[in-house]
PDB file of C-alpha atoms in Angstrom:
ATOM      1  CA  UNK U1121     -64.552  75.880 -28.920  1.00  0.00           C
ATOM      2  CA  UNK U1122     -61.935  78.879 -28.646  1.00  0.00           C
ATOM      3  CA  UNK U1123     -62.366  81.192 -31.353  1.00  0.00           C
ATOM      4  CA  UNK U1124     -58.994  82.615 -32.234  1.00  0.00           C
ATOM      5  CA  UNK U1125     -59.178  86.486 -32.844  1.00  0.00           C
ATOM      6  CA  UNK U1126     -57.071  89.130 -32.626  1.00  0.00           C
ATOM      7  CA  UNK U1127     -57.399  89.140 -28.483  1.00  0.00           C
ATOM      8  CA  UNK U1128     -56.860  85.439 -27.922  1.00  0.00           C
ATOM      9  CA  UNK U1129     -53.805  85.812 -30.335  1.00  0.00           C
ATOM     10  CA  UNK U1130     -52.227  88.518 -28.208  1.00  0.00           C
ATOM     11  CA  UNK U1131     -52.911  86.807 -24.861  1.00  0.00           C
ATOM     12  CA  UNK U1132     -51.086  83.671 -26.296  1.00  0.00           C
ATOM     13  CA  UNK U1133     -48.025  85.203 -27.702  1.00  0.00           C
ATOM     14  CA  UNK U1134     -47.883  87.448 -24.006  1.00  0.00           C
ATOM     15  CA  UNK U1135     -48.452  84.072 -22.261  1.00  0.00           C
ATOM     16  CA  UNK U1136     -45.260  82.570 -24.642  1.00  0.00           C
ATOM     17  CA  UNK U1137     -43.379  85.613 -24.117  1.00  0.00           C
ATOM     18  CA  UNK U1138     -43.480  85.934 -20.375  1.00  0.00           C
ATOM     19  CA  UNK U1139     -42.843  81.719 -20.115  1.00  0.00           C
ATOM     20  CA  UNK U1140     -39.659  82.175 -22.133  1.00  0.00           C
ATOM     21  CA  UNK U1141     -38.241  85.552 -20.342  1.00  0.00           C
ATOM     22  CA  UNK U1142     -39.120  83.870 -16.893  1.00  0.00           C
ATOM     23  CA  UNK U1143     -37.454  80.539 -18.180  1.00  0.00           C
ATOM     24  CA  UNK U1144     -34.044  82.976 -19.300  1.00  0.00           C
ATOM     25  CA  UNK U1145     -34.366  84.925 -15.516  1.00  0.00           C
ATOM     26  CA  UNK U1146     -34.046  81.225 -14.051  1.00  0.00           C
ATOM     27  CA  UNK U1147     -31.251  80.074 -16.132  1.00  0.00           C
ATOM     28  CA  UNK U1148     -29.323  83.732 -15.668  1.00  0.00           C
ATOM     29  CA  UNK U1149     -30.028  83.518 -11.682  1.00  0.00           C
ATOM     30  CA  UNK U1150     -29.252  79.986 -11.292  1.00  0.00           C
ATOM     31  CA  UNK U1151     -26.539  78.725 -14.281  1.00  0.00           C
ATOM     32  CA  UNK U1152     -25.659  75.834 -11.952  1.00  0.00           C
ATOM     33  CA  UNK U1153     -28.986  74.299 -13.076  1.00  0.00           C
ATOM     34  CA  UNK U1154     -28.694  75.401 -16.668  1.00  0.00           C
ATOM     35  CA  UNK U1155     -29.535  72.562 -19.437  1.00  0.00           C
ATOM     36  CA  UNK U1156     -25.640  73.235 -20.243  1.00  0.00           C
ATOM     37  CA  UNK U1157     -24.603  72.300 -17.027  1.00  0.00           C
ATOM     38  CA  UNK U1158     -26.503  69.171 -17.134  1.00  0.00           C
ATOM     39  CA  UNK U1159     -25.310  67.969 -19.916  1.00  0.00           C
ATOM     40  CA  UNK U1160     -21.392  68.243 -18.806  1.00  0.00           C
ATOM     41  CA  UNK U1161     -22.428  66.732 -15.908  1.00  0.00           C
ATOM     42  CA  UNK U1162     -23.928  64.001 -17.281  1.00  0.00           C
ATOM     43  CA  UNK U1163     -21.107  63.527 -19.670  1.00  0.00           C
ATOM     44  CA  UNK U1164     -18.632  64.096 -17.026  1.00  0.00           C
ATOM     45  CA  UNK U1165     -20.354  61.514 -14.644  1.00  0.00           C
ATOM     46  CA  UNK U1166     -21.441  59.297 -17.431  1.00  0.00           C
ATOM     47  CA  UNK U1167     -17.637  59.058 -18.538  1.00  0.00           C
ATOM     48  CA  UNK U1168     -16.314  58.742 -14.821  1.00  0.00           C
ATOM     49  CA  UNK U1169     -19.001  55.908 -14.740  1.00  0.00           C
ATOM     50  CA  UNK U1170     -17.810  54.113 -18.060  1.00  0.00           C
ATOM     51  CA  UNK U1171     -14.456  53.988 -16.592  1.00  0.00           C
ATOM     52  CA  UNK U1172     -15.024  52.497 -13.250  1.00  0.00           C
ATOM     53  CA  UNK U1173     -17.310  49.904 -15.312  1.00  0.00           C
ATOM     54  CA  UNK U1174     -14.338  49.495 -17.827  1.00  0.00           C
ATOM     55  CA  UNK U1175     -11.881  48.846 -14.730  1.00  0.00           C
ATOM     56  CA  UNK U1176     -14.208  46.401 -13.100  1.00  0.00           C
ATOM     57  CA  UNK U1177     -14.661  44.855 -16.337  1.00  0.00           C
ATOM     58  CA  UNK U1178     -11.039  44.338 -16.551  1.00  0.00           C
ATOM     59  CA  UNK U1179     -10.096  43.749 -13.234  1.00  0.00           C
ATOM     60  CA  UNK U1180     -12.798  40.816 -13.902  1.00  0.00           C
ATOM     61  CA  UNK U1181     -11.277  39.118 -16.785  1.00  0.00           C
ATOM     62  CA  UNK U1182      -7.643  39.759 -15.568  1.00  0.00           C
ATOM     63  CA  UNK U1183      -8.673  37.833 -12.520  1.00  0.00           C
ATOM     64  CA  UNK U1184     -10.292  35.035 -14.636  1.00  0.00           C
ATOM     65  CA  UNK U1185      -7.265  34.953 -16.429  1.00  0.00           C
ATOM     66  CA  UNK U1186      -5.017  34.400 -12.967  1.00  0.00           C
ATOM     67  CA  UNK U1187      -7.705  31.477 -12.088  1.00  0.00           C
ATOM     68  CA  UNK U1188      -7.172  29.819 -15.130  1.00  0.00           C
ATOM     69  CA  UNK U1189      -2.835  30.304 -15.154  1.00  0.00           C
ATOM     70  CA  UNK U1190      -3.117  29.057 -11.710  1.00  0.00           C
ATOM     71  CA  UNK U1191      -5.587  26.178 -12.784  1.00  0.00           C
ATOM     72  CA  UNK U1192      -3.083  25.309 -15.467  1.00  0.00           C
ATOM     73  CA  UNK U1193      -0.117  25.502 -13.381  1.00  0.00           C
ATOM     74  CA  UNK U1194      -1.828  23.137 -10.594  1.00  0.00           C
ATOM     75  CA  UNK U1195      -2.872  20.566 -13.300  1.00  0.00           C
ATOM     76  CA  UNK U1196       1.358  20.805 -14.611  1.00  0.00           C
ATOM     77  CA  UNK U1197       2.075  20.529 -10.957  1.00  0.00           C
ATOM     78  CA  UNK U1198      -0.285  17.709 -10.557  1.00  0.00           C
ATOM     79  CA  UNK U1199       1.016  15.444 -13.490  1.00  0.00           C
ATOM     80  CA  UNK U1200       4.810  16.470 -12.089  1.00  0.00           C
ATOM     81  CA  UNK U1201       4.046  15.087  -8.995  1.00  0.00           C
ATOM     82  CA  UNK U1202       2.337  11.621 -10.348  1.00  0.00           C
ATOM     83  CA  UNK U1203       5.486  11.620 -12.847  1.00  0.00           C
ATOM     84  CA  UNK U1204       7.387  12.041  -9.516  1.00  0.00           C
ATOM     85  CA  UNK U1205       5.912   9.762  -7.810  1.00  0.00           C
ATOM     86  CA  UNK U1206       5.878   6.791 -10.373  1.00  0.00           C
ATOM     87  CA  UNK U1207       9.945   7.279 -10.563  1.00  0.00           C
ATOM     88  CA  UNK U1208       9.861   7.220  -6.554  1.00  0.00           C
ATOM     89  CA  UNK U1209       8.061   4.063  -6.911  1.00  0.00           C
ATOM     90  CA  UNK U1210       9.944   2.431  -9.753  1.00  0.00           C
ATOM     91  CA  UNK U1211      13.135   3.114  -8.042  1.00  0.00           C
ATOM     92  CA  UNK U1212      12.055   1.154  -4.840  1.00  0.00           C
ATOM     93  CA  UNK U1213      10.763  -1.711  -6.657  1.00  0.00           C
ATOM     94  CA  UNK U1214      14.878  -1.405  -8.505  1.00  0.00           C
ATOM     95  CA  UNK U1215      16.089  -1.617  -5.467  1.00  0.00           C
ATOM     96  CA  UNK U1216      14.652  -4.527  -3.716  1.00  0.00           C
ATOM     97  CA  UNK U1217      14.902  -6.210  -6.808  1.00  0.00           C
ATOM     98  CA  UNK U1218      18.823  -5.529  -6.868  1.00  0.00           C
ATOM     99  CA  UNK U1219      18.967  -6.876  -2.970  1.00  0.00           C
ATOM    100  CA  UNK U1220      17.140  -9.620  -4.190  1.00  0.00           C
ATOM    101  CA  UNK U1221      19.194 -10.412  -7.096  1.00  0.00           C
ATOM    102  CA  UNK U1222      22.365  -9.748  -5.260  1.00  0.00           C
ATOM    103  CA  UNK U1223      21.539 -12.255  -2.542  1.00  0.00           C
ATOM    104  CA  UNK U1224      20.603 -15.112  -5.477  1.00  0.00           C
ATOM    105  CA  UNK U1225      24.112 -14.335  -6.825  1.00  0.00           C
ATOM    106  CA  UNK U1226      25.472 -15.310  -3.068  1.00  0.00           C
ATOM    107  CA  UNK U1227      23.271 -18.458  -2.871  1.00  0.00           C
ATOM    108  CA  UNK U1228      24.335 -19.192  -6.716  1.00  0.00           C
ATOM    109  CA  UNK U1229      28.415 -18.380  -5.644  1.00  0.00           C
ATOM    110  CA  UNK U1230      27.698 -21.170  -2.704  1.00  0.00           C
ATOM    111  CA  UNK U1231      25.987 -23.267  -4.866  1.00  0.00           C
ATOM    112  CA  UNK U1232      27.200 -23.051  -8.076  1.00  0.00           C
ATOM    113  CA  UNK U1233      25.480 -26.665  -9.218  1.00  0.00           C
ATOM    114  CA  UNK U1234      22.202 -24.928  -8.623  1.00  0.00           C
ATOM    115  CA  UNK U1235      19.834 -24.109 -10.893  1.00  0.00           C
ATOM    116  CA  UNK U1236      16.896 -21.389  -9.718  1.00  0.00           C
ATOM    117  CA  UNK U1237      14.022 -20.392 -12.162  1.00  0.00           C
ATOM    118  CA  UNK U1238      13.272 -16.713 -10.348  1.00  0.00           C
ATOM    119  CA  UNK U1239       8.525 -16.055  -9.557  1.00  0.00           C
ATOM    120  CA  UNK U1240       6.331 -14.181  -8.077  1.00  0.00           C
ATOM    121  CA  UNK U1241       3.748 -14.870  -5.883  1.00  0.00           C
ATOM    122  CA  UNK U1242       0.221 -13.999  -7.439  1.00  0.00           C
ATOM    123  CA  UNK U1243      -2.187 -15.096  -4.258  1.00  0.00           C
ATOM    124  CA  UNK U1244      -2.849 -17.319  -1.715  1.00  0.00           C
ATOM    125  CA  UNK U1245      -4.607 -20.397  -1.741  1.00  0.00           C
ATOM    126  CA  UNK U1246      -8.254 -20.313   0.357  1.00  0.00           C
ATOM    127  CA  UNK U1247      -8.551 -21.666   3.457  1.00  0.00           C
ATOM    128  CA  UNK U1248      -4.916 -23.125   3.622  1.00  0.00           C
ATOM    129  CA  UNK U1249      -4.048 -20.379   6.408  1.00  0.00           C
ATOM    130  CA  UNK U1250      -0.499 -19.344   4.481  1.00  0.00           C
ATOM    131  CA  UNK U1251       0.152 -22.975   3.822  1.00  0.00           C
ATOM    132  CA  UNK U1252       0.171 -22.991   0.627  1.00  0.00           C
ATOM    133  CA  UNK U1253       0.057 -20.322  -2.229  1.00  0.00           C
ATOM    134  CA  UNK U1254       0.205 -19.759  -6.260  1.00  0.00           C
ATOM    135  CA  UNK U1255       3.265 -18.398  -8.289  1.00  0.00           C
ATOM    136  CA  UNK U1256       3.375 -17.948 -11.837  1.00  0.00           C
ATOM    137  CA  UNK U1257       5.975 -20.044 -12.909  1.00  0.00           C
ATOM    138  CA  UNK U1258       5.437 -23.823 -13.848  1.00  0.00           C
ATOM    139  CA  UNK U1259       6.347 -26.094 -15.964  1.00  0.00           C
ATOM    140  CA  UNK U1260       7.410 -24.342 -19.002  1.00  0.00           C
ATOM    141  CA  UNK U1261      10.036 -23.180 -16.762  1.00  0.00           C
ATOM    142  CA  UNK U1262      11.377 -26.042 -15.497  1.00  0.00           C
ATOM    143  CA  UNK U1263       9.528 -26.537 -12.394  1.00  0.00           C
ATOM    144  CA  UNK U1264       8.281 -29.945 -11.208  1.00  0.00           C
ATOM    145  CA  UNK U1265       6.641 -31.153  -8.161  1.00  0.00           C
ATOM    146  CA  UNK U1266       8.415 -31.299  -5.018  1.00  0.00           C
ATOM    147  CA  UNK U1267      10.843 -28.750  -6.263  1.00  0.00           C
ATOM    148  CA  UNK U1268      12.515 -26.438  -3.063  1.00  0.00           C
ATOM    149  CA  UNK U1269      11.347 -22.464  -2.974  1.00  0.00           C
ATOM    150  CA  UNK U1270      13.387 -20.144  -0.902  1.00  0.00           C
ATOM    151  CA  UNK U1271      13.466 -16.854  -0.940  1.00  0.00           C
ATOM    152  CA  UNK U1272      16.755 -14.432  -0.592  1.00  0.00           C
ATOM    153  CA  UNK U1273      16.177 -14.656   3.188  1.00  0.00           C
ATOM    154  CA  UNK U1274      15.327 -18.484   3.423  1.00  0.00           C
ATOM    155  CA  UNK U1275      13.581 -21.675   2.741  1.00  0.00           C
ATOM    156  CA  UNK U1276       9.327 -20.895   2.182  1.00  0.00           C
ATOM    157  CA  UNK U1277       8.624 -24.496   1.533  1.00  0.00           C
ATOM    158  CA  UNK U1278       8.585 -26.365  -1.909  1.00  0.00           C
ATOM    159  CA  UNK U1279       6.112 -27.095  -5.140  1.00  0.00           C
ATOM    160  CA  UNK U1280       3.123 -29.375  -4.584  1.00  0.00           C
ATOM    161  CA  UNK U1281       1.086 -28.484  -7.366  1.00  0.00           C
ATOM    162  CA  UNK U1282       2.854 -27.512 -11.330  1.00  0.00           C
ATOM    163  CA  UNK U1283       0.983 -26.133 -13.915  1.00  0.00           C
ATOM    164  CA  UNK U1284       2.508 -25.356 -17.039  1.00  0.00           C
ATOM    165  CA  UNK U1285       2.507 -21.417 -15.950  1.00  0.00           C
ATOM    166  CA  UNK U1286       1.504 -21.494 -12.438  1.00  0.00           C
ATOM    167  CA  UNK U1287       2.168 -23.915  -9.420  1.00  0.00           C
ATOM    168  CA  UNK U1288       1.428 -24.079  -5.912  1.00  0.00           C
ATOM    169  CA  UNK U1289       3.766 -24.182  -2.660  1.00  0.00           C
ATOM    170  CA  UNK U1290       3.345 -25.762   0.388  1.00  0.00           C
ATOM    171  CA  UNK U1291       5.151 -23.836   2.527  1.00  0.00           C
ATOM    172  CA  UNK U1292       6.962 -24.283   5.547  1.00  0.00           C
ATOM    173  CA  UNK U1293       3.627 -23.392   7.865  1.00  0.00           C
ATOM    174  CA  UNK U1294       1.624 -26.316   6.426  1.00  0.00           C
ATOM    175  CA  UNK U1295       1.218 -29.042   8.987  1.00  0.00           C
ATOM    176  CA  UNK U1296       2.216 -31.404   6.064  1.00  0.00           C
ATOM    177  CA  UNK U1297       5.377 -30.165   6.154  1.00  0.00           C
ATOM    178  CA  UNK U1298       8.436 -32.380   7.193  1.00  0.00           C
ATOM    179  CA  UNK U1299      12.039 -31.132   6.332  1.00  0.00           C
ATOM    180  CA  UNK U1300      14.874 -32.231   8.417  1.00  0.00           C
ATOM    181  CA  UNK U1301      16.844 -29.301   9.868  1.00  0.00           C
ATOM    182  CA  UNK U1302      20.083 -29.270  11.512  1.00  0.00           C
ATOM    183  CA  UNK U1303      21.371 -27.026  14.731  1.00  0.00           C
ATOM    184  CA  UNK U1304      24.617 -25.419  13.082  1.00  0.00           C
ATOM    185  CA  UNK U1305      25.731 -24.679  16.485  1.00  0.00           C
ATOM    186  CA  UNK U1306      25.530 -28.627  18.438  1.00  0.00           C
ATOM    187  CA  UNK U1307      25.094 -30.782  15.447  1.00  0.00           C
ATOM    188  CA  UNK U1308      22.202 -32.062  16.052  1.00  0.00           C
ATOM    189  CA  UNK U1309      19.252 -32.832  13.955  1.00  0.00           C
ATOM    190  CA  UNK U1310      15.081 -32.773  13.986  1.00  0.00           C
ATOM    191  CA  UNK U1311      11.688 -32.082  11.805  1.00  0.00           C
ATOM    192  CA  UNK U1312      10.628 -29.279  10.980  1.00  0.00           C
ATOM    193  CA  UNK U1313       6.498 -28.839  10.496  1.00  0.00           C
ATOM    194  CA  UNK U1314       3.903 -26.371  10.675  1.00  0.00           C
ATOM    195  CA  UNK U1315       1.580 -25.636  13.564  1.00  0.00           C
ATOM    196  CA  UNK U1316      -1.194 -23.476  12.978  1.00  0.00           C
ATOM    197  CA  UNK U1317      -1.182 -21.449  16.268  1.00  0.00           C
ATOM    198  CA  UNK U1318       2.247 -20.293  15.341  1.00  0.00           C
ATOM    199  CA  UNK U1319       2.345 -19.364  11.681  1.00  0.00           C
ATOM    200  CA  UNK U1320       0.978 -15.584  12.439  1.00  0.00           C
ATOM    201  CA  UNK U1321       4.248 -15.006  14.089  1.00  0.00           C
ATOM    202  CA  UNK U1322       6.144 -16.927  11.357  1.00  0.00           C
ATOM    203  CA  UNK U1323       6.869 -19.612  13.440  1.00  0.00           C
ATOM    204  CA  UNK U1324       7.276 -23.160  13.041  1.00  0.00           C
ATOM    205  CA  UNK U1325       8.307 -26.272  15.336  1.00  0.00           C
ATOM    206  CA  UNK U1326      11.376 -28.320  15.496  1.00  0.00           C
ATOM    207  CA  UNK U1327      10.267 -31.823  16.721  1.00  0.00           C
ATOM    208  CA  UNK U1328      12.312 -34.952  17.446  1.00  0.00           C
ATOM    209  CA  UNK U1329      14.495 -33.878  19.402  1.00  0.00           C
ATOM    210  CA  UNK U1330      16.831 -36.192  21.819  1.00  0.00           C
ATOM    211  CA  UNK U1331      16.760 -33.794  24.884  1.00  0.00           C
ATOM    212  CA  UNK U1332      16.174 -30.307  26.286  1.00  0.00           C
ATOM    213  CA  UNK U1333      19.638 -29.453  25.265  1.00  0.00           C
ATOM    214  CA  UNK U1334      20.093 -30.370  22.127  1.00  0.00           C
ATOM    215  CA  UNK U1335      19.460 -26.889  20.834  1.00  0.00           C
ATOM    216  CA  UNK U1336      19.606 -23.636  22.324  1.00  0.00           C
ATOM    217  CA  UNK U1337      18.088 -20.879  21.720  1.00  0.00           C
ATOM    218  CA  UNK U1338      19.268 -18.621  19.109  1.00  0.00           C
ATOM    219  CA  UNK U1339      21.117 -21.426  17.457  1.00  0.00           C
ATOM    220  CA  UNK U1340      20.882 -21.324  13.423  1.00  0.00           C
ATOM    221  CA  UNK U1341      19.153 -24.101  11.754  1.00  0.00           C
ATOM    222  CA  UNK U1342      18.973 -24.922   8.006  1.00  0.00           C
ATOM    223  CA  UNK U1343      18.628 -28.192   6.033  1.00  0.00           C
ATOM    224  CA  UNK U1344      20.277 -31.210   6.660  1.00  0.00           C
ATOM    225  CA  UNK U1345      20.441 -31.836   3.053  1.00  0.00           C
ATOM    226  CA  UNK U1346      19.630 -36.169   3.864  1.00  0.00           C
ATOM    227  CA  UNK U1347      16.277 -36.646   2.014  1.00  0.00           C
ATOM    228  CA  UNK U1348      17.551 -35.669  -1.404  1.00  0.00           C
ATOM    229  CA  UNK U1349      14.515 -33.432  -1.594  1.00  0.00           C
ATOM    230  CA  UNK U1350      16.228 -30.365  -0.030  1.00  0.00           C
ATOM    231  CA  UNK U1351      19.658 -29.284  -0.629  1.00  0.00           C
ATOM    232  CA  UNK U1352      22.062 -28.706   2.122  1.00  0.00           C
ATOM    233  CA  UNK U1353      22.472 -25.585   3.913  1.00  0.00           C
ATOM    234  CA  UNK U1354      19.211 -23.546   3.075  1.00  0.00           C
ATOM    235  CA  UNK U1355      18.873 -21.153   5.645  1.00  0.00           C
ATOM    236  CA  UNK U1356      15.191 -21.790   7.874  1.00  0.00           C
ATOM    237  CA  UNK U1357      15.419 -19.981  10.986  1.00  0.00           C
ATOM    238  CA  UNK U1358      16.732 -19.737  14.264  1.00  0.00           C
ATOM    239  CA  UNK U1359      15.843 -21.254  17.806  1.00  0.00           C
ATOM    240  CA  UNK U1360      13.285 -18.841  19.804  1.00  0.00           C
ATOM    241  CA  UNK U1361      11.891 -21.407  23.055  1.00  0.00           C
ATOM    242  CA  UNK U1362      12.434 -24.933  24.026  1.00  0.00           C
ATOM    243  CA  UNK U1363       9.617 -26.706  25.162  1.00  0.00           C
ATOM    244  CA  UNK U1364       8.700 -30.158  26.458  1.00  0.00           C
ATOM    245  CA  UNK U1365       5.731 -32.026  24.330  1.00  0.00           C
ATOM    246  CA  UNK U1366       3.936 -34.313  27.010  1.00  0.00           C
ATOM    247  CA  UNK U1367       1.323 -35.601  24.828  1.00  0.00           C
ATOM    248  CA  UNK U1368       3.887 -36.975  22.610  1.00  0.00           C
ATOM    249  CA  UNK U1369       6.737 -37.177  25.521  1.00  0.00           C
ATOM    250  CA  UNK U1370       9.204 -35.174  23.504  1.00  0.00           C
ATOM    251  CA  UNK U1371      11.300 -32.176  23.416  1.00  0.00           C
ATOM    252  CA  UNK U1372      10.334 -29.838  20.635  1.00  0.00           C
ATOM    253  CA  UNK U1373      11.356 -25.541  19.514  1.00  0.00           C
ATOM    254  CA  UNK U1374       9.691 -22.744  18.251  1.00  0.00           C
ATOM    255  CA  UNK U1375      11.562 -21.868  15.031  1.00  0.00           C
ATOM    256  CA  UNK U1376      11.369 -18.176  14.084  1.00  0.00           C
ATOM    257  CA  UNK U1377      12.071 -18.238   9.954  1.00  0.00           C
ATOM    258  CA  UNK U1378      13.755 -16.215   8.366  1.00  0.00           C
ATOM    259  CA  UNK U1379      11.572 -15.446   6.206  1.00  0.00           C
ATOM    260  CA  UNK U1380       7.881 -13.845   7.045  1.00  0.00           C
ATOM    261  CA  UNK U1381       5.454 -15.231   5.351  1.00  0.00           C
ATOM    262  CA  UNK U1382       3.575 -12.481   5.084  1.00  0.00           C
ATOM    263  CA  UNK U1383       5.973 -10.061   3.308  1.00  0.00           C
ATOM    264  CA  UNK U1384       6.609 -12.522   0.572  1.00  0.00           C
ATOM    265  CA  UNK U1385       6.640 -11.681  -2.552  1.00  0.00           C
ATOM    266  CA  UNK U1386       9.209 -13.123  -5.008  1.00  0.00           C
ATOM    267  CA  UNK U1387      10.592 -16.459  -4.605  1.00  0.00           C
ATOM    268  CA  UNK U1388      13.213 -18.480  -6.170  1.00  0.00           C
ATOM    269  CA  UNK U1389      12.529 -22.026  -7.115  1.00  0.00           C
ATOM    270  CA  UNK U1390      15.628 -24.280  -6.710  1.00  0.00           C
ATOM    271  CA  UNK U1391      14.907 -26.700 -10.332  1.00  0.00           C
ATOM    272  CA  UNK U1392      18.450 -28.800 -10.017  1.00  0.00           C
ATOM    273  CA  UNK U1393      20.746 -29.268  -7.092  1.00  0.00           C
ATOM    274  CA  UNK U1394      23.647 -31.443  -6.488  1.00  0.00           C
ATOM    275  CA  UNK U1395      22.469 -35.004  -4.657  1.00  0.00           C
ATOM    276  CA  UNK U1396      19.065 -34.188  -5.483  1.00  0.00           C
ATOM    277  CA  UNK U1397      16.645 -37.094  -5.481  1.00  0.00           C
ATOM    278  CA  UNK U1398      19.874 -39.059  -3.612  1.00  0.00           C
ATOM    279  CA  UNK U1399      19.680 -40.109   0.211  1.00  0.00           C
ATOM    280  CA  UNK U1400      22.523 -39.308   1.900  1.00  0.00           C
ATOM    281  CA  UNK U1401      22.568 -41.117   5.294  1.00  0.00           C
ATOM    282  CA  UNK U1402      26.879 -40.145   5.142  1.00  0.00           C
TER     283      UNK U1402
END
């Protein structure tokens, strides 16, 4: 153990003295290095540091900001552009439904006896390859069986099955079908019926007739208006080919209608006519 005496003292306080003057000859020769200068630095730095942190900082949540104004403004744009969209829509569906209406007006200004109850067609029925399909009118409207549906272009065909809200129509491309027609251009008459080889191209045949001439292609045809069950002068199609049936050693057309089947839609269902339920062999 060091004994502390008078010596030891003096050694100490030398040691002390000569630590601290050589620790004051380092700070005079180099002040650059002085605690002094340290600490500015440090400050100086530290502050220059803060900054550039406080900057990034901000530059962070300004551009988190910008994300979420830009996020906003796509989700406005977004519902703008549905809202858009549904008007675009709405004003289509207005507009066919104006052509529509305006051409039921003509066929009401023709036909002024006629009473129409105005469907839509809701599907088709399985398996009947477009013969037949379902509207959702029936009898609560006025329809009954055997009841002519035309469209504003043309006859479809007419009701074979009424529901009290729904019915079924046999249209024009069933092979059921048999509607006299009549050839506005020569006069002359045949049957029209459904063949299923042609319905894809919404055709249908016009069979019966007396020769090769007796229509021409191009030629108008619409009903003859005879049966009672049809009125006279609905529009069914015009004349495309005339063709010679050997298995049944007749002449016989392709029909293009007027109306194709598969853009139907609405329909019009003719509920009263003038001679209806009367032959007229005049």
């Amino acid at each position: 153990m060091l004994k502390l005496n008078k010596k030891n003292i003096i050694i100490s306080l030398f040691g002390m003295f000569m630590l601290i003057s050589g620790s004051l000859l380092f700070f005079i020769a180099y002040p650059e290095n002085t605690f002094v200068d340290f600490s500015e630095s440090f400050v100086i730095y530290g502050s220059k540091f803060t900054n550039f942190l406080r900057c990034s900082v901000n530059g962070i949540i300004k551009d988190i900001q910008i994300s979420r104004n830009a996020e906003m403004e796509i989700q406005e744009l977004k519902k703008e552009i549905s809202y858009l969209r549904d008007l675009t829509v709405d004003y289509y569906d207005l507009k066919r439904e104006n052509t529509r209406l305006v051409k039921y007006c003509e066929i009401k200004k023709q036909n002024p006896e006629m009473k129409f109850v105005s469907a839509d067609l809701v599907g088709w029925v399985p398996m009947s390859t477009y013969g037949k399909f379902i509207i959702n009118s029936g009898t609560s409207q006025g329809i009954s069986i055997g009841d002519p549906v035309t469209t504003e272009n043309g006859l479809i065909g007419s009701i074979s099955r009424a529901g009290a809200n729904s019915s079924t129509v046999q249209t024009l491309f069933s092979n059921a079908t048999k509607i006299g027609a009549l050839d506005t251009i020569t006069g002359n008459v045949g049957i029209i019926t459904g063949v299923a080889d042609l319905t894809e191209r919404s055709y249908v045949r016009l069979e019966l007739l007396p020769s090769a001439d007796a229509v021409k292609e191009g030629d108008m045809l619409q009903t003859t208006g005879i049966s009672g069950l049809y009125p006279k002068g609905l529009k069914i199609g015009k004349v495309k080919e005339i063709e010679y049936d050997s298995s049944n050693s007749m002449y016989c057309a392709k029909i293009e209608t007027y109306e194709k089947i598969k853009d139907t839609q609405n329909v019009f269902v003719i509920t009263d006519f003038s001679g209806k339920n009367v032959i007229n062999i005049n």
